Coordinates of C-alpha atoms in Angstrom, one line a residue:
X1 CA 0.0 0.0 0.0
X2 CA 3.1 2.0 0.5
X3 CA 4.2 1.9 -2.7
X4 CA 0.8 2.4 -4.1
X5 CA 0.3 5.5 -2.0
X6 CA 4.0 7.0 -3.7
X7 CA 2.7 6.1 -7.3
X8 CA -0.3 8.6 -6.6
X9 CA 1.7 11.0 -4.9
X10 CA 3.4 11.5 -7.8
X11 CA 0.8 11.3 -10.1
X12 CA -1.1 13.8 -8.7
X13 CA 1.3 16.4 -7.4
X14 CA 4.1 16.0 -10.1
X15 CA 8.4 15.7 -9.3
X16 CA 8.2 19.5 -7.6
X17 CA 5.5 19.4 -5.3
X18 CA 6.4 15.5 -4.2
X19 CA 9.7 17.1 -3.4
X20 CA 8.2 19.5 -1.4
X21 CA 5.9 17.0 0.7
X22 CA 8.8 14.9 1.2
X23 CA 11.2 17.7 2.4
X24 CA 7.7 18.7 4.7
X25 CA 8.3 14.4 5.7
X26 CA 11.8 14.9 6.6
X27 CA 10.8 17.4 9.2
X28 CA 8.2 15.2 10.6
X29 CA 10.6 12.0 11.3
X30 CA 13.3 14.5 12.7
X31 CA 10.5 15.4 15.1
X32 CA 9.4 12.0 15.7
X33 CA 12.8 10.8 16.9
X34 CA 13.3 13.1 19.1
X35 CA 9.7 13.4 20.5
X36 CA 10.4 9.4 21.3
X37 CA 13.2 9.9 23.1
X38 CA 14.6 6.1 21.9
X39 CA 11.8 5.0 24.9
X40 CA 9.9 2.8 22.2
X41 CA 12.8 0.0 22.1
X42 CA 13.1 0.2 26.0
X43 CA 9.0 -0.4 26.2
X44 CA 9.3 -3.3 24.1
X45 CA 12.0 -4.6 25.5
X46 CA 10.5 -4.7 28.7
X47 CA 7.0 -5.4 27.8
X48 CA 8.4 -8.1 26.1
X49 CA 9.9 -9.5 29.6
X50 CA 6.9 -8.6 31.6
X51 CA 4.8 -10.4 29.6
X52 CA 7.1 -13.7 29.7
X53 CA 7.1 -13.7 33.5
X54 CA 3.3 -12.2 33.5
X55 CA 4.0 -9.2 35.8
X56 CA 1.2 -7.4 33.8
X57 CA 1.4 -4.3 36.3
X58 CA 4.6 -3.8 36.1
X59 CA 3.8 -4.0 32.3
X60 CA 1.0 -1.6 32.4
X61 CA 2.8 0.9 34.5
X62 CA 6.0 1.2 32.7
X63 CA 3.8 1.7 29.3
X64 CA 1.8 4.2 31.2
X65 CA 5.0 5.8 32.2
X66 CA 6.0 5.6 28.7
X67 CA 3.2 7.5 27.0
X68 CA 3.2 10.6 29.7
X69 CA 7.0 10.9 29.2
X70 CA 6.7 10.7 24.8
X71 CA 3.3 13.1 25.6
X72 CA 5.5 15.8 26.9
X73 CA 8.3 16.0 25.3
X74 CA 6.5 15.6 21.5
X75 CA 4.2 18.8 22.3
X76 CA 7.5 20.4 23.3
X77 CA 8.8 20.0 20.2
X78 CA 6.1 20.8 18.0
X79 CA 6.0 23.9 19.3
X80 CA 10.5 24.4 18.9
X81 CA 9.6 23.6 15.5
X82 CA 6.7 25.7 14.3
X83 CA 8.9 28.8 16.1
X84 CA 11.8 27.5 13.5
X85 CA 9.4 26.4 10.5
X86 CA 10.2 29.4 9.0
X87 CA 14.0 29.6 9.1
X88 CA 13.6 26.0 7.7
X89 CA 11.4 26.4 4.7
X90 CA 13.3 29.8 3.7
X91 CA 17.1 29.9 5.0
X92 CA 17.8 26.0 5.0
X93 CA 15.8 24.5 2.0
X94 CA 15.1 27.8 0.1
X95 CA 11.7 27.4 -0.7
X96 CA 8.8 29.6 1.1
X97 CA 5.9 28.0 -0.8
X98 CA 6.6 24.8 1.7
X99 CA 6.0 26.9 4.9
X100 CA 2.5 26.7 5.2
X101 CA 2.5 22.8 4.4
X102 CA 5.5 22.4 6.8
X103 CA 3.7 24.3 9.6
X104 CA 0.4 21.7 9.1
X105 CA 2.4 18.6 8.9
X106 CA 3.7 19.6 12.4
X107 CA 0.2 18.8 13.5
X108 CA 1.1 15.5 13.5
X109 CA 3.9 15.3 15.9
X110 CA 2.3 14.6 18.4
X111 CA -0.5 11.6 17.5
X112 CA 2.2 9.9 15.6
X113 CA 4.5 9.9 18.2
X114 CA 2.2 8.6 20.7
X115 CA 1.0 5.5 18.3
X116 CA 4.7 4.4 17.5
X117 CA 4.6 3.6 21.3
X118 CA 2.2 1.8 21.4
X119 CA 2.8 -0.3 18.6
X120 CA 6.0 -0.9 20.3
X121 CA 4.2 -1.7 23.2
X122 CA 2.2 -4.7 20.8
X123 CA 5.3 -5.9 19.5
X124 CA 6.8 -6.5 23.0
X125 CA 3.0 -7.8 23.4
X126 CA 4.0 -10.5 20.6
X127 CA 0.4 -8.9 18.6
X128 CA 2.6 -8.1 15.4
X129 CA -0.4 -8.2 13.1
X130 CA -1.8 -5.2 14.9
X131 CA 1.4 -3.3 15.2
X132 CA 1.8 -3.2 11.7
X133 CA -1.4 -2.5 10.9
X134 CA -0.6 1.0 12.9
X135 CA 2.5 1.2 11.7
X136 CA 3.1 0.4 8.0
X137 CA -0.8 -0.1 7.1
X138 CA -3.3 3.2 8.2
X139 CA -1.2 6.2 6.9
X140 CA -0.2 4.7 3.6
X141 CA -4.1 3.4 2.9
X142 CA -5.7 6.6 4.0
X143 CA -3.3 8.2 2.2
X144 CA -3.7 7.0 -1.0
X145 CA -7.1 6.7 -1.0
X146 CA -7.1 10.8 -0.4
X147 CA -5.1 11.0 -3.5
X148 CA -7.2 9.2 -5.7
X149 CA -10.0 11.3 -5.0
X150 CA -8.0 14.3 -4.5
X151 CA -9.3 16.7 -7.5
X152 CA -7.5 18.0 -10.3
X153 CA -5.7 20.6 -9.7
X154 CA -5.0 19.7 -5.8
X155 CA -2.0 21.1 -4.2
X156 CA 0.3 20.1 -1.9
X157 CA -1.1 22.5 1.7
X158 CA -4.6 20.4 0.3
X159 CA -3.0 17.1 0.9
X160 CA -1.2 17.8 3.7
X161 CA -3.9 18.7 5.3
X162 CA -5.8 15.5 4.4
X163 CA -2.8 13.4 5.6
X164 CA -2.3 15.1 9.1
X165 CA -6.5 13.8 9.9
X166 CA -5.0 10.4 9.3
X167 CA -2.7 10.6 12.2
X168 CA -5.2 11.3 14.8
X169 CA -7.5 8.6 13.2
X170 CA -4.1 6.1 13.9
X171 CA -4.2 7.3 17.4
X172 CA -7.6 6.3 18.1
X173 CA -6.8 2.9 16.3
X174 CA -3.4 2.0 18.8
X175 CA -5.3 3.0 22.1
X176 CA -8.2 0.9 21.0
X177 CA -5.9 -2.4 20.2
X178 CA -3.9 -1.9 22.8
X179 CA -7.1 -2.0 25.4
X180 CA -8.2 -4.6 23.8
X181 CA -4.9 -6.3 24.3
X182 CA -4.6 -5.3 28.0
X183 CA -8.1 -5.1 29.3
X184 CA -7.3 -7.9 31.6
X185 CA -4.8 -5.9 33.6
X186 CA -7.0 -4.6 36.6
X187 CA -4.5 -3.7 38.9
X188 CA -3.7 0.4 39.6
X189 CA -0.2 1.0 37.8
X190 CA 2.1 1.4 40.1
X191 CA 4.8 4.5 40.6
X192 CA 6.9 4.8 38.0
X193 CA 10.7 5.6 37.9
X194 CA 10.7 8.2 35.2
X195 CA 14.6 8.6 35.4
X196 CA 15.6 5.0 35.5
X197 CA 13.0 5.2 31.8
X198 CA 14.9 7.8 30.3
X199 CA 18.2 6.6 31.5
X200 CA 17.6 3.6 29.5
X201 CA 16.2 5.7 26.7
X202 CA 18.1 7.9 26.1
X203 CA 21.5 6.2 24.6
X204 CA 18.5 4.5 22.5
X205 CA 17.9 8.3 21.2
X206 CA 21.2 8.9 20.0
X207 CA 21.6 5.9 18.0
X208 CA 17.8 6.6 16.7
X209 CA 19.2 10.4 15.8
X210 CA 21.9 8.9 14.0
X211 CA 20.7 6.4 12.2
X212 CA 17.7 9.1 11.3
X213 CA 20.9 11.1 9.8
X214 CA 22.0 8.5 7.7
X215 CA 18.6 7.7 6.2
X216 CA 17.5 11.6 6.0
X217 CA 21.0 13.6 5.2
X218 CA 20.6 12.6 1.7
X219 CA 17.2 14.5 1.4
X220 CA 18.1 17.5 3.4
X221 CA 21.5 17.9 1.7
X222 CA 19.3 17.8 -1.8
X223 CA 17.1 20.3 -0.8
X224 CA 19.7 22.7 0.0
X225 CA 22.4 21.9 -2.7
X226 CA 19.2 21.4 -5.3
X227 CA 15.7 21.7 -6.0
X228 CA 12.5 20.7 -4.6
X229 CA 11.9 18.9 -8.2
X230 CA 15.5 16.5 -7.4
X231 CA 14.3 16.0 -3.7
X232 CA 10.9 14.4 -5.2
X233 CA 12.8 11.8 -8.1
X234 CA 15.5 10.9 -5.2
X235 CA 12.6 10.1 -2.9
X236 CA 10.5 8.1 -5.0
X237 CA 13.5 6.3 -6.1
X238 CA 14.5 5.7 -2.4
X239 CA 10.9 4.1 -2.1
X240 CA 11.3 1.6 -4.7
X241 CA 14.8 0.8 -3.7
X242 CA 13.0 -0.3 -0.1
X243 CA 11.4 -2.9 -1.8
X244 CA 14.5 -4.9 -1.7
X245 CA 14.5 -4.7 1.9
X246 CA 11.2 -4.9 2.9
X247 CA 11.4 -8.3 4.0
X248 CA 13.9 -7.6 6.1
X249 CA 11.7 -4.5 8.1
X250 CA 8.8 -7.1 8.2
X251 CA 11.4 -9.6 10.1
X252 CA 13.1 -7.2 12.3
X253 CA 9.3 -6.2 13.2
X254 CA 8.2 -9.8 13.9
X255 CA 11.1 -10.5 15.5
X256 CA 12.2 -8.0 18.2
X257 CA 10.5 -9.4 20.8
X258 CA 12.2 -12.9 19.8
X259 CA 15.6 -11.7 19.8
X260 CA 14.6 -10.0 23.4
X261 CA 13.4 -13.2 24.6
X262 CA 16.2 -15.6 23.6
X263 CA 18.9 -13.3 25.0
X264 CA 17.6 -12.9 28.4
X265 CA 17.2 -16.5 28.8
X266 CA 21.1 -16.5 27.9
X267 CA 19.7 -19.2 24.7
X268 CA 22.3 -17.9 22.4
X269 CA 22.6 -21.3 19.9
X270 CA 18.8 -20.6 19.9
X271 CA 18.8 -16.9 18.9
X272 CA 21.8 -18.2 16.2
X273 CA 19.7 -20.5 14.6
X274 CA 17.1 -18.3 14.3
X275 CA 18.9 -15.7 12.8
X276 CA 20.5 -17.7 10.5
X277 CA 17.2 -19.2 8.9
X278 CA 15.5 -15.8 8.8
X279 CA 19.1 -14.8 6.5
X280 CA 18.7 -17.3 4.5
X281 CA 14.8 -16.7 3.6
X282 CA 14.8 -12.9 3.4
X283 CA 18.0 -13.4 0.7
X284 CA 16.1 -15.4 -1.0
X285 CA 12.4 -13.6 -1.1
X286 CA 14.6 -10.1 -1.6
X287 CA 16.7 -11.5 -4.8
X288 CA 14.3 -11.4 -7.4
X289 CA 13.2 -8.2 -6.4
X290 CA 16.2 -6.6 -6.8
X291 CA 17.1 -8.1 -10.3
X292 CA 13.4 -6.8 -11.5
X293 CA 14.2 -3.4 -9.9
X294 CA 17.5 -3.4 -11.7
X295 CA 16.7 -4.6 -14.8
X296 CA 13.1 -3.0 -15.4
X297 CA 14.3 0.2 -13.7
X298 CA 13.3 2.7 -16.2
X299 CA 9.6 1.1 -17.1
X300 CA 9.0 1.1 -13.4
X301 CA 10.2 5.1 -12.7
X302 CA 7.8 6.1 -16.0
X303 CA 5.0 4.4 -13.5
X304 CA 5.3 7.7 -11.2
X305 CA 5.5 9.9 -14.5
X306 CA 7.7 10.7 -17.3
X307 CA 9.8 13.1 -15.1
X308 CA 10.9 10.4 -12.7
X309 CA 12.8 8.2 -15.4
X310 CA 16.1 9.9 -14.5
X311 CA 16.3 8.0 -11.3
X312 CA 17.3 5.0 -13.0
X313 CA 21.2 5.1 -12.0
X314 CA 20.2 6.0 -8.6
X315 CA 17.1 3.4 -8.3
X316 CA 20.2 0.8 -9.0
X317 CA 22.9 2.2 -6.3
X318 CA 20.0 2.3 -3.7
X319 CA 18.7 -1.5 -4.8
X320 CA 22.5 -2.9 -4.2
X321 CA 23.0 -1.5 -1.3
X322 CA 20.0 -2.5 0.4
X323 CA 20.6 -6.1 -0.9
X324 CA 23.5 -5.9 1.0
X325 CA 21.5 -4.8 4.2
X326 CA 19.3 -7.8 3.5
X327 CA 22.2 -10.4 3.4
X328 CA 24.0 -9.4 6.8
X329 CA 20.4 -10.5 8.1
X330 CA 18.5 -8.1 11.7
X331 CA 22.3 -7.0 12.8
X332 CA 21.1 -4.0 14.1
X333 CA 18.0 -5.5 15.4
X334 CA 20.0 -7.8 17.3
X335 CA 22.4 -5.4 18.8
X336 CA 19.7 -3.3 20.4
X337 CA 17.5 -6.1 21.6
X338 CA 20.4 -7.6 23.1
X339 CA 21.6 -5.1 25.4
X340 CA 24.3 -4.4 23.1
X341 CA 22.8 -0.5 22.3
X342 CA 26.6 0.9 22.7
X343 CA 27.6 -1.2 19.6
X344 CA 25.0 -0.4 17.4
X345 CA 25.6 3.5 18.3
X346 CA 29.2 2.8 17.3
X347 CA 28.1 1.1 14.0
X348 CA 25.3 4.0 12.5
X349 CA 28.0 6.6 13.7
X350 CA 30.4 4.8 11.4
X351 CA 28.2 4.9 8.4
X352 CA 26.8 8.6 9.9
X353 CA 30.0 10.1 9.3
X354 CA 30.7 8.8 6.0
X355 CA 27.5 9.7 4.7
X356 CA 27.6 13.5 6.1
X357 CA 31.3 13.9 4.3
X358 CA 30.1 12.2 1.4
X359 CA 27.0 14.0 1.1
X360 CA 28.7 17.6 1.6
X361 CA 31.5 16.2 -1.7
X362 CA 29.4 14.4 -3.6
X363 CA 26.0 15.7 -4.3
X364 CA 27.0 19.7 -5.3
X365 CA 29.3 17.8 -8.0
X366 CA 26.7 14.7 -8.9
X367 CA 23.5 16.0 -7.8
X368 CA 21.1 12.8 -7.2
X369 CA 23.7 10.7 -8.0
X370 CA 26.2 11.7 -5.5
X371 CA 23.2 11.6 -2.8
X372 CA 22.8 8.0 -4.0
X373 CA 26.7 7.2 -4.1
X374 CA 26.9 8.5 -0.4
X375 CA 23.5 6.9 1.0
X376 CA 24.6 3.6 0.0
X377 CA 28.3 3.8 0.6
X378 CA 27.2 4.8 4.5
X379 CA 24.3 2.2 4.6
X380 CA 27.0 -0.9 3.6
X381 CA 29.4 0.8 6.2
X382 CA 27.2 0.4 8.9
X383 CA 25.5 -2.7 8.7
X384 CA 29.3 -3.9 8.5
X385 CA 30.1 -2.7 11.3
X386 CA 27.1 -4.1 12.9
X387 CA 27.9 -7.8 11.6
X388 CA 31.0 -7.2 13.1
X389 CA 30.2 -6.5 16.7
X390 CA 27.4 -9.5 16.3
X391 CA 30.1 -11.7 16.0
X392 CA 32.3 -10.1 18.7
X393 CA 29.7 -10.1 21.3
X394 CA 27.0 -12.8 20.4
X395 CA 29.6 -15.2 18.6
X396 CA 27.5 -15.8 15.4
X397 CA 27.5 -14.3 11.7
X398 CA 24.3 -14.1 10.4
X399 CA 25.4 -13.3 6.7
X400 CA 24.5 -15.8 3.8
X401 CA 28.3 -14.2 2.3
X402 CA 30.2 -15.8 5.1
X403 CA 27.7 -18.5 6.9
X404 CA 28.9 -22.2 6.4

C-alpha cells in the first residue's frame, strides 16, 4: 500500500511538489525521533519481559509511564519547530511556498509519536499483526485513497492537510488495540521511575538520531544543494529501492521481541539459529526483487510519471546497497534487543560520518547521484560494522556471504 500511496503522490502532485511533501516528511521524522526519546525500544524490551514472566502491572505501568513521558516532550517539540518552521522552509531548503504545508504537517507530531509507542508496546505484546497494521498499514491506505480522490488541480497545503487527519485517526486505532490487548490488567499502575525510563532511553535516542541522519541527510542535503523537483525523483527512487528490503523490516518487526526473549534467557545457539534461517529466507524472497528493480528500472520510474525516469542510475545504487543490508540479516536489530545499544551507536555513527562527508562532496558535483553514491556507501558501512560487533559479542554471523 506504500508503494501504491507514492505512485499517486506522484501522479497527482508532479516531481516539484512531491519534493516538497517529502522535504515537509523529513521534518516530521526529525520530530518523531526526538519526540520518542529512543523509549519505544526500551518499552518493548520490557514489555516483552513482563509479559514472559506475566507481571502485567509492572507491564502496564511502565507503558503508562512511557506515554506521559513521549506526551510531553512531543508537544515540546512541536511547538521548537513551528517557532523554526520558518527559518527551515526559507534559510535551509530555500523554498517559502513549503511553509504553510510544513507548519500543518507539524500537527502530526504529536499523534504519531504517541502511536509508534504503542505499537511498540504490541510488538513486545507479541500482537505483530496489529502493530503493523498501525504502523506500515493506516497512513499509507488513507493516504492513497485521499489521492485518488483528491481533485485535479489539488495542491500540496490540500493534501497535507488530508494526511495530518489520518494521524489522529491512527491514534484512536493504537489505544483501541492496545485496550483490547490489556483489558485484563485490573490492577492500579504502580509509581513509575521516570529517570531510570529515560536513563535507559536515552543512549537509544542517540543511536535513533543517528541512524535518522543516515537515512534523512541525503534529502536535506538535496534540498539545500538542489531543488525541490530532485528532492521528489530521489525520494521516489528511495521508495522503490525499499522494496529490496522490505522483508527484512517485516522480520526485524516480527522478531524483536524474539531476539529479546532468547537473549535474556542467555539461549544464544537458539537466537543463532534463528537468525541464520530468517538470513537465509529474506536473501532469498529479496533477490528477485532486486534483479526486476534493476533490470526493469526505467519502465517502473515512468510508473510515477515521465519526469521520474532519471532515477534510474540512482534506483540501482540504492537497490544494491539494500541487498547488501538484507544479506548481513537483523544486525542491528539484534544489537539493540540484546543489550548491546553501545555497539549499534558505534556502528550508524560509522556509516553517519561517512554519509555527512560524502553528502557535503558528492552531491554539489553529482547531484542525485552523489546523494545515492553517499546513501549507499554509508548504509553498507554500517551494517558492516554491525555484523561485526554480532560476531564479537554474540559469537555468530548471520550473513548468507560468510555462513557455512
Amino acid at each position: 500500500m506504500a508503494f501504491l500511496f507514492n505512485i499517486f503522490l506522484a501522479r497527482k502532485l508532479g516531481a516539484e511538489q512531491t519534493g516538497v511533501f517529502y522535504l515537509c516528511y523529513t521534518v516530521l521524522m526529525i520530530a518523531i525521533v526526538f519526540s520518542r526519546l529512543g523509549i519505544d525500544n526500551v518499552l518493548l524490551r520490557n514489555v516483552a519481559s513482563f509479559n514472559n514472566k506475566k507481571r502485567y502491572q509492572d507491564l502496564k505501568s511502565i507503558f503508562v509511564g512511557s506515554m506521559k513521558i513521549v506526551l510531553f516532550s512531543s508537544l515540546i517539540v512541536s511547538l521548537l519547530l513551528y517557532f523554526l518552521s520558518e527559518t527551515l522552509a526559507i534559510y535551509l531548503f530555500k523554498n517559502p511556498k513549503m511553509l504553510n504545508s510544513l507548519r500543518l504537517i507539524l500537527i502530526a507530531i504529536i499523534p504519531y509519536s504517541l502511536s509508534l509507542i504503542v505499537v511498540a508496546g504490541l510488538k513486545g505484546l507479541k500482537k505483530i499483526g496489529e502493530a503493523t497494521i498501525i504502523e506500515s498499514v493506516v497512513i499509507p491506505t488513507f493516504s492513497a485513497v485521499v489521492l485518488y480522490f483528491m481533485l485535479e488541480g489539488a495542491n500540496i497545503k490540500d493534501f497535507v492537510s488530508s494526511y495530518v487527519i489520518g494521524f489522529f485517526l491512527l491514534i484512536c486505532l493504537a489505544f483501541f488495540f492496545w485496550e483490547r490487548n490489556t483489558s485484563f490488567i485490573k490492577e492500579k499502575t504502580l509509581r513509575v521511575d521516570y529517570k531510570k525510563i529515560l536513563n535507559s532511553s536515552i543512549p537509544l535516542l542517540w543511536v535513533s538520531a543517528m541512524f535518522l541522519v543516515n537515512t534523512w541527510a541525503d534529502r536535506i542535503f538535496l534540498g539545500y544543494y538542489s531543488s525541490a523537483e530532485d528532492v521528489g525523483v530521489y525520494s521516489i527512487s528511495v521508495k522503490i529501492a525499499l522494496l529490496v528490503s522490505f522483508i527484512l523490516g517485516a522480520v526485524n518487526s516480527a522478531s524483536s521481541a524474539k531476539f529479546s526473549e532468547y537473549y535474556n534467557n542467555k539461549n544464544i545457539q537458539k537466537l543463532s539459529y534463528y537468525c541464520n534461517k530468517a538470513t537465509n529466507m529474506m536473501v532469498i524472497f529479496s533477490f528477485p526483487v532486486l534483479i526486476i528493480l534493476i533490470i526493469f528500472s526505467n519502465k517502473i520510474l515512468s510508473v510515477f510519471g515521465s519526469e521520474f525516469v532519471v532515477g534510474s542510475t540512482i534506483l540501482t545504487i540504492l537497490c544494491l546497497a539494500q541487498f547488501v543490508n538484507v544479506a548481513t540479516g537483523s544486525v542491528g536489530q539484534i544489537l539493540a534487543m540484546s543489550n548491546n545499544e553501545k555497539y549499534l551507536k558505534k556502528s550508524i555513527f560509522a556509516g553517519m560520518g561517512v554519509n555527512i562527508i560524502l553528502n557535503i562532496i558528492l552531491i554539489p558535483k553529482l547531484n542525485m547521484t552523489g546523494a545515492a553514491l553517499a546513501t549507499g556507501i554509508s548504509w553498507v558501512i554500517s551494517t558492516m560494522f554491525a555484523l561485526y560487533y554480532v560476531k564479537k559479542k554474540l559469537d555468530f554471523i548471520a550473513c548468507v556471504f560468510f555462513n557455512k
